[in-house]
Amino acid sequence: MSSRIPRLAMVAALPFVLTAAAAGGASAAPVQTFAITDLVGWATQNGGTTGGGSAATTTVTSASALTSALASTAAANIRVSGTISCSGMLRVRSNKTIIGNAGAAIVGCGFNVNGDRNVIIRNLSFRNWNDDAINVQESATNIWVDHNSFSNGYDGAVDIKRGSDFITVSWNRVFSHDKSMLLGHSDGNASQDVGHLRVTYHHNWFDASTQRHPRVRFGNPVHVYNNYYRNNSGYGVASTEGAGVLVEANSFEGVSDPYHLGEGSSDPGSLVARNNLLVNSGSGQTGGSVASIPYAYTADAPANVKSIVTANAGAGRISL
């Protein structure tokens, strides 16, 4: 396995506060070294996430070709080339890997993974979507959303709901956007959501986006680690409706409300904060306990997260 980006020494002069775990904090699995192209987190569980695997590769350059390729029930590797303009939500069926070639963009529409499984979405720029950019719902499982960029959309960049499970959201950049990532759509959906909505969010760059980074209902444990938060005017992470969220080794800069319990009319969940870097930011709110993380992962030192994430998150940062 390829080696991780070298870790830098912590700079003693940097103005920061490191937050310790609250009582009853989640215990970490054994650490392992990963490259920025590796799948880590919840999408490695439940049999893993392989997308199209060894299936044939097709390249699409139009909305009609993309719609057809995504809707096929056969396994496929789909390459997106150029800018594809579309509207609404395009259904993505099971066993698909969707990868953007250099400069590929999806403009005006989004992807809907509705009850399907084993889907990988990487290296795409989503802009100006008129619903959600990526919507994962109705017990969809084993989804990996990695190295994408999201800007100027109507609703969520990546929304996960209605009993979906075993999902990793990694190395994405959200900017010039309000509602970033919702996990669990409704306070009244406990019967479908409790025991599911297990998601890992790691090494994402929430670049002056406003809120929902993520906003969590019911899922436990939800793992939020090594993300870089910059000037988020609303809030960072919210744990609500009995959720259990581990907020670990993130870097918050200029965020007055980095994490809290409850949101709007939603009742509080649990939130454990461990080893976060808070620069010109609030202290955050914690409480309760979170279930243990079952997979191996490496948490970068929080003092290094800003440089690592800003150099590597978003579309166009990896060759695939």
Tab-separated table of C-alpha atoms in Angstrom:
chain	number	residue	atom	x	y	z
A	1	MET	CA	0.000	0.000	0.000
A	2	SER	CA	1.344	3.423	-0.888
A	3	SER	CA	2.575	5.615	1.936
A	4	ARG	CA	0.703	8.488	3.529
A	5	ILE	CA	1.692	12.130	3.109
A	6	PRO	CA	4.542	12.772	5.590
A	7	ARG	CA	3.375	14.242	8.849
A	8	LEU	CA	4.823	17.555	9.930
A	9	ALA	CA	5.885	18.492	13.431
A	10	MET	CA	3.339	20.495	15.400
A	11	VAL	CA	4.277	24.174	15.458
A	12	ALA	CA	4.380	25.266	19.087
A	13	ALA	CA	3.687	28.927	18.323
A	14	LEU	CA	0.388	28.219	16.559
A	15	PRO	CA	-2.601	29.584	18.525
A	16	PHE	CA	-4.756	26.559	19.131
A	17	VAL	CA	-6.783	24.587	21.626
A	18	LEU	CA	-6.909	20.797	21.592
A	19	THR	CA	-10.165	19.351	22.895
A	20	ALA	CA	-10.127	16.089	24.820
A	21	ALA	CA	-12.743	13.364	24.624
A	22	ALA	CA	-15.832	13.772	26.693
A	23	ALA	CA	-16.741	11.124	29.252
A	24	GLY	CA	-17.831	7.890	27.620
A	25	GLY	CA	-15.855	8.634	24.441
A	26	ALA	CA	-15.651	6.174	21.552
A	27	SER	CA	-12.594	3.968	21.395
A	28	ALA	CA	-10.501	3.915	18.228
A	29	ALA	CA	-9.652	0.827	16.187
A	30	PRO	CA	-5.958	0.012	15.614
A	31	VAL	CA	-4.305	2.590	13.374
A	32	GLN	CA	-3.048	1.881	9.897
A	33	THR	CA	-1.370	4.021	7.240
A	34	PHE	CA	-3.442	5.016	4.210
A	35	ALA	CA	-2.855	6.910	0.966
A	36	ILE	CA	-5.214	9.682	-0.125
A	37	THR	CA	-6.672	7.407	-2.818
A	38	ASP	CA	-7.573	4.593	-0.407
A	39	LEU	CA	-11.065	3.803	0.784
A	40	VAL	CA	-11.335	4.191	4.566
A	41	GLY	CA	-14.304	4.158	6.892
A	42	TRP	CA	-17.809	2.772	6.941
A	43	ALA	CA	-17.856	1.959	3.205
A	44	THR	CA	-15.227	-0.740	3.877
A	45	GLN	CA	-17.745	-2.633	6.022
A	46	ASN	CA	-20.693	-4.847	5.031
A	47	GLY	CA	-18.616	-6.590	2.358
A	48	GLY	CA	-16.859	-3.451	1.121
A	49	THR	CA	-17.461	-1.051	-1.768
A	50	THR	CA	-15.999	-1.856	-5.194
A	51	GLY	CA	-18.299	-0.011	-7.604
A	52	GLY	CA	-18.035	-1.265	-11.148
A	53	GLY	CA	-15.068	-3.471	-10.309
A	54	SER	CA	-13.670	-5.151	-13.417
A	55	ALA	CA	-16.674	-4.295	-15.612
A	56	ALA	CA	-16.223	-2.537	-18.933
A	57	THR	CA	-15.527	1.209	-19.036
A	58	THR	CA	-17.626	3.636	-21.040
A	59	THR	CA	-16.952	7.358	-21.548
A	60	VAL	CA	-19.897	9.761	-21.668
A	61	THR	CA	-19.941	13.329	-22.963
A	62	SER	CA	-23.658	14.185	-22.993
A	63	ALA	CA	-26.546	14.243	-20.551
A	64	SER	CA	-28.431	11.554	-22.470
A	65	ALA	CA	-25.441	9.201	-22.510
A	66	LEU	CA	-24.766	9.804	-18.813
A	67	THR	CA	-28.416	9.207	-17.891
A	68	SER	CA	-28.478	5.950	-19.818
A	69	ALA	CA	-25.192	4.680	-18.387
A	70	LEU	CA	-26.174	5.462	-14.792
A	71	ALA	CA	-29.591	3.816	-15.176
A	72	SER	CA	-28.308	0.532	-16.559
A	73	THR	CA	-28.711	-2.435	-14.228
A	74	ALA	CA	-25.373	-3.873	-15.390
A	75	ALA	CA	-22.145	-3.204	-13.512
A	76	ALA	CA	-20.105	-0.457	-15.191
A	77	ASN	CA	-17.217	1.948	-14.914
A	78	ILE	CA	-18.371	5.303	-16.262
A	79	ARG	CA	-15.956	8.051	-17.257
A	80	VAL	CA	-17.371	11.569	-17.498
A	81	SER	CA	-15.618	13.858	-19.966
A	82	GLY	CA	-16.163	17.602	-20.297
A	83	THR	CA	-19.076	19.586	-18.877
A	84	ILE	CA	-22.462	17.901	-18.832
A	85	SER	CA	-25.454	20.202	-18.374
A	86	CYS	CA	-28.642	18.611	-17.117
A	87	SER	CA	-31.566	19.118	-14.739
A	88	GLY	CA	-33.302	17.189	-11.985
A	89	MET	CA	-31.889	14.018	-10.437
A	90	LEU	CA	-30.282	11.205	-12.431
A	91	ARG	CA	-30.887	7.706	-11.035
A	92	VAL	CA	-27.712	5.738	-10.268
A	93	ARG	CA	-28.147	1.962	-10.156
A	94	SER	CA	-26.018	-0.576	-8.290
A	95	ASN	CA	-22.428	-1.564	-9.037
A	96	LYS	CA	-21.275	1.647	-10.652
A	97	THR	CA	-18.024	3.594	-10.513
A	98	ILE	CA	-18.424	7.141	-11.856
A	99	ILE	CA	-15.143	9.005	-12.344
A	100	GLY	CA	-14.585	12.410	-13.845
A	101	ASN	CA	-11.790	12.855	-16.323
A	102	ALA	CA	-9.701	16.005	-15.883
A	103	GLY	CA	-11.994	19.041	-15.693
A	104	ALA	CA	-15.238	17.038	-15.769
A	105	ALA	CA	-18.288	18.844	-14.383
A	106	ILE	CA	-21.949	18.103	-13.727
A	107	VAL	CA	-23.896	21.359	-14.007
A	108	GLY	CA	-27.558	21.856	-13.121
A	109	CYS	CA	-28.467	18.369	-11.898
A	110	GLY	CA	-27.538	15.722	-9.341
A	111	PHE	CA	-27.217	11.991	-8.765
A	112	ASN	CA	-29.863	9.955	-6.917
A	113	VAL	CA	-28.819	6.626	-5.379
A	114	ASN	CA	-32.251	5.282	-4.437
A	115	GLY	CA	-32.197	1.883	-2.746
A	116	ASP	CA	-29.219	0.664	-4.749
A	117	ARG	CA	-25.791	-0.382	-3.471
A	118	ASN	CA	-22.084	-0.449	-4.232
A	119	VAL	CA	-21.614	2.933	-5.911
A	120	ILE	CA	-18.441	5.048	-6.162
A	121	ILE	CA	-18.516	8.718	-7.256
A	122	ARG	CA	-15.136	10.448	-7.664
A	123	ASN	CA	-13.329	13.416	-9.197
A	124	LEU	CA	-16.350	15.418	-10.388
A	125	SER	CA	-17.223	19.088	-9.992
A	126	PHE	CA	-20.907	19.607	-9.237
A	127	ARG	CA	-22.261	23.130	-9.793
A	128	ASN	CA	-25.651	24.849	-9.757
A	129	TRP	CA	-27.699	21.726	-9.044
A	130	ASN	CA	-31.424	22.363	-8.664
A	131	ASP	CA	-32.197	19.698	-6.023
A	132	ASP	CA	-29.302	17.828	-4.336
A	133	ALA	CA	-25.904	17.207	-5.891
A	134	ILE	CA	-25.757	13.668	-4.482
A	135	ASN	CA	-28.794	12.144	-2.774
A	136	VAL	CA	-28.427	8.734	-1.101
A	137	GLN	CA	-31.694	7.305	0.168
A	138	GLU	CA	-34.073	4.370	0.756
A	139	SER	CA	-31.630	1.930	2.390
A	140	ALA	CA	-28.864	2.436	-0.171
A	141	THR	CA	-25.657	0.833	1.105
A	142	ASN	CA	-21.922	0.829	0.454
A	143	ILE	CA	-21.448	4.203	-1.192
A	144	TRP	CA	-18.148	6.100	-1.536
A	145	VAL	CA	-18.196	9.827	-2.423
A	146	ASP	CA	-14.592	10.934	-2.877
A	147	HIS	CA	-12.528	13.841	-4.240
A	148	ASN	CA	-15.429	15.867	-5.639
A	149	SER	CA	-16.070	19.617	-5.581
A	150	PHE	CA	-19.461	21.166	-4.818
A	151	SER	CA	-20.507	24.796	-5.284
A	152	ASN	CA	-23.520	27.059	-5.777
A	153	GLY	CA	-26.229	24.433	-5.472
A	154	TYR	CA	-29.836	24.684	-4.359
A	155	ASP	CA	-29.997	22.119	-1.544
A	156	GLY	CA	-27.610	19.518	-0.122
A	157	ALA	CA	-24.210	18.760	-1.565
A	158	VAL	CA	-24.315	15.208	-0.179
A	159	ASP	CA	-27.535	14.219	1.607
A	160	ILE	CA	-27.880	10.720	3.095
A	161	LYS	CA	-31.211	9.549	4.479
A	162	ARG	CA	-34.026	6.993	4.841
A	163	GLY	CA	-32.106	4.051	6.279
A	164	SER	CA	-29.001	4.267	4.092
A	165	ASP	CA	-25.826	2.809	5.567
A	166	PHE	CA	-22.109	1.958	5.228
A	167	ILE	CA	-21.010	5.167	3.498
A	168	THR	CA	-17.748	7.119	3.279
A	169	VAL	CA	-17.582	10.790	2.237
A	170	SER	CA	-13.924	11.733	1.820
A	171	TRP	CA	-11.598	14.376	0.383
A	172	ASN	CA	-14.391	16.591	-1.012
A	173	ARG	CA	-14.461	20.399	-1.122
A	174	VAL	CA	-17.626	22.431	-0.534
A	175	PHE	CA	-17.495	26.175	-1.230
A	176	SER	CA	-19.850	29.028	-2.164
A	177	HIS	CA	-22.689	26.927	-0.785
A	178	ASP	CA	-25.093	26.871	2.177
A	179	LYS	CA	-26.449	23.405	3.128
A	180	SER	CA	-23.568	20.990	2.827
A	181	MET	CA	-24.249	17.501	4.177
A	182	LEU	CA	-27.456	16.279	5.832
A	183	LEU	CA	-27.542	12.853	7.482
A	184	GLY	CA	-31.116	11.832	8.292
A	185	HIS	CA	-33.893	13.931	6.779
A	186	SER	CA	-36.631	14.006	9.424
A	187	ASP	CA	-37.077	13.867	13.193
A	188	GLY	CA	-40.000	11.496	12.648
A	189	ASN	CA	-38.126	8.820	10.687
A	190	ALA	CA	-36.609	6.877	13.602
A	191	SER	CA	-38.209	3.561	12.641
A	192	GLN	CA	-36.305	3.476	9.360
A	193	ASP	CA	-33.120	5.226	10.468
A	194	VAL	CA	-32.166	3.891	13.910
A	195	GLY	CA	-29.416	1.286	13.512
A	196	HIS	CA	-28.438	2.717	10.129
A	197	LEU	CA	-27.010	6.019	8.788
A	198	ARG	CA	-23.455	4.953	9.655
A	199	VAL	CA	-21.200	7.322	7.740
A	200	THR	CA	-17.550	8.397	7.832
A	201	TYR	CA	-16.672	11.980	6.867
A	202	HIS	CA	-12.928	12.470	6.574
A	203	HIS	CA	-10.499	14.930	5.000
A	204	ASN	CA	-13.238	17.125	3.551
A	205	TRP	CA	-12.701	20.860	3.100
A	206	PHE	CA	-15.684	22.886	4.252
A	207	ASP	CA	-14.501	26.126	2.719
A	208	ALA	CA	-16.699	28.946	4.089
A	209	SER	CA	-19.799	26.842	3.450
A	210	THR	CA	-22.523	27.746	5.920
A	211	GLN	CA	-23.956	24.722	7.760
A	212	ARG	CA	-24.517	20.941	7.956
A	213	HIS	CA	-20.968	19.624	8.065
A	214	PRO	CA	-22.761	17.286	8.779
A	215	ARG	CA	-26.141	17.690	10.521
A	216	VAL	CA	-26.851	14.236	11.942
A	217	ARG	CA	-29.989	12.408	13.078
A	218	PHE	CA	-30.092	8.865	14.547
A	219	GLY	CA	-26.819	7.426	13.114
A	220	ASN	CA	-24.369	5.932	15.657
A	221	PRO	CA	-21.456	5.923	15.363
A	222	VAL	CA	-20.957	8.651	12.798
A	223	HIS	CA	-17.262	9.439	12.427
A	224	VAL	CA	-16.150	12.980	11.538
A	225	TYR	CA	-12.358	13.165	11.465
A	226	ASN	CA	-9.538	15.147	9.875
A	227	ASN	CA	-11.822	17.631	8.116
A	228	TYR	CA	-10.799	21.267	7.651
A	229	TYR	CA	-13.448	23.854	8.550
A	230	ARG	CA	-12.813	27.448	7.460
A	231	ASN	CA	-15.028	30.444	8.263
A	232	ASN	CA	-18.297	28.512	8.439
A	233	SER	CA	-20.799	31.184	9.419
A	234	GLY	CA	-23.562	28.840	10.591
A	235	TYR	CA	-22.037	25.859	12.390
A	236	GLY	CA	-19.787	22.873	11.886
A	237	VAL	CA	-21.311	19.626	13.187
A	238	ALA	CA	-24.713	19.068	14.824
A	239	SER	CA	-25.729	15.841	16.586
A	240	THR	CA	-29.487	15.435	17.029
A	241	GLU	CA	-32.250	12.902	17.670
A	242	GLY	CA	-30.167	10.350	19.571
A	243	ALA	CA	-27.300	10.251	17.068
A	244	GLY	CA	-23.786	9.419	18.227
A	245	VAL	CA	-21.075	11.490	16.533
A	246	LEU	CA	-17.323	11.252	17.118
A	247	VAL	CA	-15.685	14.547	16.098
A	248	GLU	CA	-11.993	13.723	16.005
A	249	ALA	CA	-8.764	15.496	15.015
A	250	ASN	CA	-10.442	18.120	12.842
A	251	SER	CA	-9.136	21.631	12.244
A	252	PHE	CA	-11.573	24.496	12.821
A	253	GLU	CA	-10.484	27.979	11.819
A	254	GLY	CA	-12.719	31.013	12.273
A	255	VAL	CA	-15.752	28.896	13.245
A	256	SER	CA	-17.667	30.371	16.181
A	257	ASP	CA	-19.863	27.251	16.552
A	258	PRO	CA	-17.734	24.225	15.652
A	259	TYR	CA	-20.070	21.517	17.021
A	260	HIS	CA	-23.175	21.294	19.153
A	261	LEU	CA	-26.097	19.169	20.354
A	262	GLY	CA	-29.557	19.619	18.871
A	263	GLU	CA	-30.452	21.870	15.966
A	264	GLY	CA	-33.608	23.787	15.225
A	265	SER	CA	-36.522	21.767	16.579
A	266	SER	CA	-34.482	18.522	16.683
A	267	ASP	CA	-33.664	17.078	20.100
A	268	PRO	CA	-30.015	16.573	21.097
A	269	GLY	CA	-27.930	13.550	20.235
A	270	SER	CA	-24.554	12.596	21.685
A	271	LEU	CA	-21.264	14.087	20.576
A	272	VAL	CA	-17.744	13.238	21.688
A	273	ALA	CA	-14.958	15.628	20.637
A	274	ARG	CA	-11.402	14.341	20.675
A	275	ASN	CA	-8.148	16.097	19.815
A	276	ASN	CA	-9.574	18.883	17.631
A	277	LEU	CA	-7.721	22.068	16.735
A	278	LEU	CA	-9.742	25.228	17.390
A	279	VAL	CA	-8.183	28.386	15.919
A	280	ASN	CA	-10.129	31.609	16.484
A	281	SER	CA	-13.146	29.375	17.051
A	282	GLY	CA	-15.662	28.599	19.767
A	283	SER	CA	-15.228	25.784	22.259
A	284	GLY	CA	-18.049	23.571	21.004
A	285	GLN	CA	-20.630	21.539	22.937
A	286	THR	CA	-20.323	17.848	23.805
A	287	GLY	CA	-22.296	15.287	25.751
A	288	GLY	CA	-23.145	11.607	26.034
A	289	SER	CA	-21.292	8.640	24.574
A	290	VAL	CA	-20.700	7.234	21.107
A	291	ALA	CA	-20.378	3.627	19.940
A	292	SER	CA	-16.921	2.331	19.035
A	293	ILE	CA	-15.456	2.737	15.557
A	294	PRO	CA	-15.063	-0.750	14.008
A	295	TYR	CA	-12.579	-0.113	11.192
A	296	ALA	CA	-8.881	0.730	11.008
A	297	TYR	CA	-7.959	4.337	10.227
A	298	THR	CA	-5.198	6.890	10.728
A	299	ALA	CA	-6.037	10.276	12.202
A	300	ASP	CA	-3.542	12.892	11.047
A	301	ALA	CA	-2.322	15.335	13.666
A	302	PRO	CA	-4.865	18.175	13.758
A	303	ALA	CA	-2.132	20.785	13.300
A	304	ASN	CA	-1.376	19.236	9.895
A	305	VAL	CA	-4.952	18.868	8.682
A	306	LYS	CA	-5.234	22.285	7.052
A	307	SER	CA	-2.180	21.808	4.850
A	308	ILE	CA	-2.995	18.196	3.977
A	309	VAL	CA	-6.654	18.832	3.150
A	310	THR	CA	-6.235	22.068	1.193
A	311	ALA	CA	-3.536	20.424	-0.942
A	312	ASN	CA	-5.551	17.310	-1.724
A	313	ALA	CA	-9.321	17.757	-1.326
A	314	GLY	CA	-11.680	18.352	-4.219
A	315	ALA	CA	-11.834	17.390	-7.878
A	316	GLY	CA	-8.668	17.461	-9.948
A	317	ARG	CA	-6.323	16.557	-7.105
A	318	ILE	CA	-5.781	12.894	-7.970
A	319	SER	CA	-5.147	10.886	-11.134
A	320	LEU	CA	-7.592	8.038	-11.671
